[in-house]
């Protein structure tokens, strides 16, 4: 989300902690974001929905792009939305559109490809697919979502790191988590790395 859309300037998030699993961290998030240019976005994720939805949608003046399932759909406005709204005599009409469906072949290497690229970057100097600065931005955005929930308010970015650390330490101090002793792990995490 952040890699494609960039860093917002404001975040208002609602995180649920342990809603679907016996955990003290977020397992459901809904976040509203605003960008300096006035654009807005909505990020929703959950680990407790089945079968769930994996959808990415961007809507702009010339139409929208939806990535879902194994295809990309571009719905193109015949007239830019802003121009249509200014010039249409009808109150809530919409411009004509046409659809372009683009099949997706494969899903990339997922975790395996990223990890191999990381190793190759260290060993051979290969250009990283995901440079560290991109990871830092995603972590900052996720931390802003947590802080927004903890303080029940909108958070401006860049994030106030000292405030975030104070609030995080409050949660660490009151944690009731006790690490269980498990003889053998029963979960197969192999599928999370793509095949």
mmCIF file of C-alpha atoms in Angstrom, residues 42-189:
data_model
loop_
_atom_site.group_PDB
_atom_site.id
_atom_site.type_symbol
_atom_site.label_atom_id
_atom_site.label_comp_id
_atom_site.label_asym_id
_atom_site.label_seq_id
_atom_site.Cartn_x
_atom_site.Cartn_y
_atom_site.Cartn_z
ATOM 1 C CA UNK A 42 -8.610 3.387 3.111
ATOM 2 C CA UNK A 43 -6.627 0.384 4.342
ATOM 3 C CA UNK A 44 -8.482 -2.625 5.757
ATOM 4 C CA UNK A 45 -6.935 -5.904 6.852
ATOM 5 C CA UNK A 46 -7.902 -8.811 9.069
ATOM 6 C CA UNK A 47 -6.446 -12.173 10.012
ATOM 7 C CA UNK A 48 -9.857 -13.417 11.106
ATOM 8 C CA UNK A 49 -11.875 -13.445 7.891
ATOM 9 C CA UNK A 50 -12.358 -16.558 5.806
ATOM 10 C CA UNK A 51 -12.169 -16.838 2.889
ATOM 11 C CA UNK A 52 -11.328 -13.141 3.003
ATOM 12 C CA UNK A 53 -10.626 -10.678 0.221
ATOM 13 C CA UNK A 54 -7.354 -9.596 -1.312
ATOM 14 C CA UNK A 55 -8.164 -6.456 -3.305
ATOM 15 C CA UNK A 56 -6.254 -3.326 -4.209
ATOM 16 C CA UNK A 57 -8.125 -0.421 -5.808
ATOM 17 C CA UNK A 58 -7.027 3.046 -6.884
ATOM 18 C CA UNK A 59 -9.593 5.535 -8.183
ATOM 19 C CA UNK A 60 -8.523 8.697 -9.952
ATOM 20 C CA UNK A 61 -9.816 11.339 -12.340
ATOM 21 C CA UNK A 62 -9.493 9.098 -15.402
ATOM 22 C CA UNK A 63 -11.017 5.959 -13.847
ATOM 23 C CA UNK A 64 -9.986 3.164 -11.528
ATOM 24 C CA UNK A 65 -7.652 0.191 -11.392
ATOM 25 C CA UNK A 66 -8.646 -2.923 -9.433
ATOM 26 C CA UNK A 67 -6.300 -5.799 -8.748
ATOM 27 C CA UNK A 68 -8.223 -8.807 -7.458
ATOM 28 C CA UNK A 69 -8.024 -12.527 -8.040
ATOM 29 C CA UNK A 70 -5.896 -13.181 -11.070
ATOM 30 C CA UNK A 71 -6.618 -10.044 -13.063
ATOM 31 C CA UNK A 72 -6.201 -6.314 -13.270
ATOM 32 C CA UNK A 73 -9.260 -4.332 -14.366
ATOM 33 C CA UNK A 74 -8.905 -0.764 -15.582
ATOM 34 C CA UNK A 75 -12.240 1.055 -15.850
ATOM 35 C CA UNK A 76 -11.491 4.150 -17.911
ATOM 36 C CA UNK A 77 -13.675 7.266 -17.781
ATOM 37 C CA UNK A 78 -14.520 8.624 -21.220
ATOM 38 C CA UNK A 79 -14.336 12.120 -19.690
ATOM 39 C CA UNK A 80 -12.228 12.902 -16.598
ATOM 40 C CA UNK A 81 -14.430 12.769 -13.474
ATOM 41 C CA UNK A 82 -13.658 16.351 -12.362
ATOM 42 C CA UNK A 83 -14.514 17.751 -15.798
ATOM 43 C CA UNK A 84 -17.694 15.665 -15.992
ATOM 44 C CA UNK A 85 -18.865 16.842 -12.548
ATOM 45 C CA UNK A 86 -18.293 20.494 -13.550
ATOM 46 C CA UNK A 87 -20.020 20.259 -16.933
ATOM 47 C CA UNK A 88 -22.807 17.672 -16.620
ATOM 48 C CA UNK A 89 -26.320 19.115 -16.335
ATOM 49 C CA UNK A 90 -27.373 16.051 -14.296
ATOM 50 C CA UNK A 91 -26.781 16.175 -10.544
ATOM 51 C CA UNK A 92 -25.427 12.689 -9.873
ATOM 52 C CA UNK A 93 -24.662 11.309 -13.327
ATOM 53 C CA UNK A 94 -21.401 9.571 -14.170
ATOM 54 C CA UNK A 95 -19.315 9.616 -17.303
ATOM 55 C CA UNK A 96 -19.332 6.736 -19.707
ATOM 56 C CA UNK A 97 -16.637 4.124 -19.162
ATOM 57 C CA UNK A 98 -14.981 1.202 -20.817
ATOM 58 C CA UNK A 99 -13.221 -1.759 -19.162
ATOM 59 C CA UNK A 100 -9.822 -3.167 -19.926
ATOM 60 C CA UNK A 101 -9.207 -6.604 -18.348
ATOM 61 C CA UNK A 102 -5.593 -7.655 -17.967
ATOM 62 C CA UNK A 103 -4.898 -11.265 -16.886
ATOM 63 C CA UNK A 104 -2.104 -11.786 -14.389
ATOM 64 C CA UNK A 105 0.323 -14.598 -15.051
ATOM 65 C CA UNK A 106 1.752 -15.898 -11.788
ATOM 66 C CA UNK A 107 2.154 -14.112 -8.487
ATOM 67 C CA UNK A 108 5.887 -13.475 -8.333
ATOM 68 C CA UNK A 109 8.291 -15.098 -5.931
ATOM 69 C CA UNK A 110 6.680 -13.633 -2.803
ATOM 70 C CA UNK A 111 8.790 -14.020 0.381
ATOM 71 C CA UNK A 112 11.215 -16.447 -1.256
ATOM 72 C CA UNK A 113 12.131 -13.982 -4.019
ATOM 73 C CA UNK A 114 12.520 -11.062 -1.588
ATOM 74 C CA UNK A 115 14.729 -13.103 0.760
ATOM 75 C CA UNK A 116 16.896 -14.367 -2.109
ATOM 76 C CA UNK A 117 17.223 -10.820 -3.439
ATOM 77 C CA UNK A 118 18.301 -9.680 0.053
ATOM 78 C CA UNK A 119 21.013 -12.363 0.139
ATOM 79 C CA UNK A 120 22.114 -11.481 -3.411
ATOM 80 C CA UNK A 121 22.304 -7.781 -2.488
ATOM 81 C CA UNK A 122 24.664 -8.610 0.384
ATOM 82 C CA UNK A 123 26.772 -11.164 -1.457
ATOM 83 C CA UNK A 124 26.923 -9.715 -4.965
ATOM 84 C CA UNK A 125 25.753 -6.093 -4.683
ATOM 85 C CA UNK A 126 22.573 -6.771 -6.662
ATOM 86 C CA UNK A 127 20.033 -3.900 -6.509
ATOM 87 C CA UNK A 128 17.487 -4.611 -3.722
ATOM 88 C CA UNK A 129 13.852 -5.050 -4.752
ATOM 89 C CA UNK A 130 12.816 -3.595 -1.400
ATOM 90 C CA UNK A 131 15.450 -1.164 -0.080
ATOM 91 C CA UNK A 132 15.546 -0.601 3.681
ATOM 92 C CA UNK A 133 14.082 2.912 3.393
ATOM 93 C CA UNK A 134 10.882 1.399 1.965
ATOM 94 C CA UNK A 135 10.610 -0.931 4.951
ATOM 95 C CA UNK A 136 11.112 1.940 7.387
ATOM 96 C CA UNK A 137 8.242 3.859 5.780
ATOM 97 C CA UNK A 138 5.898 0.887 6.058
ATOM 98 C CA UNK A 139 6.863 0.385 9.714
ATOM 99 C CA UNK A 140 6.277 4.085 10.412
ATOM 100 C CA UNK A 141 2.833 3.899 8.807
ATOM 101 C CA UNK A 142 1.921 0.762 10.795
ATOM 102 C CA UNK A 143 3.174 2.392 14.007
ATOM 103 C CA UNK A 144 1.072 5.492 13.255
ATOM 104 C CA UNK A 145 -1.983 3.235 12.919
ATOM 105 C CA UNK A 146 -1.274 1.703 16.329
ATOM 106 C CA UNK A 147 -0.672 5.093 17.950
ATOM 107 C CA UNK A 148 -3.887 6.455 16.440
ATOM 108 C CA UNK A 149 -5.828 3.605 18.022
ATOM 109 C CA UNK A 150 -4.079 3.848 21.392
ATOM 110 C CA UNK A 151 -4.683 7.605 21.647
ATOM 111 C CA UNK A 152 -8.058 7.518 19.849
ATOM 112 C CA UNK A 153 -7.106 10.379 17.554
ATOM 113 C CA UNK A 154 -5.678 11.350 14.173
ATOM 114 C CA UNK A 155 -1.888 11.123 13.903
ATOM 115 C CA UNK A 156 0.236 13.404 11.717
ATOM 116 C CA UNK A 157 3.266 12.065 9.899
ATOM 117 C CA UNK A 158 6.176 11.995 10.270
ATOM 118 C CA UNK A 159 5.473 10.059 13.451
ATOM 119 C CA UNK A 160 6.511 11.439 16.840
ATOM 120 C CA UNK A 161 8.897 8.608 17.733
ATOM 121 C CA UNK A 162 9.223 9.528 21.411
ATOM 122 C CA UNK A 163 5.448 9.568 21.880
ATOM 123 C CA UNK A 164 5.133 6.217 20.094
ATOM 124 C CA UNK A 165 7.875 4.694 22.260
ATOM 125 C CA UNK A 166 6.204 5.921 25.491
ATOM 126 C CA UNK A 167 2.860 4.437 24.455
ATOM 127 C CA UNK A 168 4.452 1.167 23.324
ATOM 128 C CA UNK A 169 6.309 0.842 26.640
ATOM 129 C CA UNK A 170 2.995 1.264 28.519
ATOM 130 C CA UNK A 171 1.634 -1.766 26.661
ATOM 131 C CA UNK A 172 4.790 -3.775 27.224
ATOM 132 C CA UNK A 173 4.623 -3.024 30.961
ATOM 133 C CA UNK A 174 1.032 -4.249 31.226
ATOM 134 C CA UNK A 175 1.406 -7.286 28.952
ATOM 135 C CA UNK A 176 -0.090 -10.466 30.335
ATOM 136 C CA UNK A 177 1.477 -12.683 27.688
ATOM 137 C CA UNK A 178 3.252 -15.782 28.961
ATOM 138 C CA UNK A 179 5.254 -17.666 26.400
ATOM 139 C CA UNK A 180 3.917 -21.221 26.319
ATOM 140 C CA UNK A 181 6.249 -24.191 26.254
ATOM 141 C CA UNK A 182 5.558 -26.119 23.061
ATOM 142 C CA UNK A 183 7.151 -29.453 22.319
ATOM 143 C CA UNK A 184 6.850 -29.113 18.540
ATOM 144 C CA UNK A 185 5.367 -26.486 16.286
ATOM 145 C CA UNK A 186 2.160 -27.708 14.673
ATOM 146 C CA UNK A 187 1.813 -24.994 12.042
ATOM 147 C CA UNK A 188 3.278 -25.400 8.564
ATOM 148 C CA UNK A 189 4.478 -21.927 7.571
#
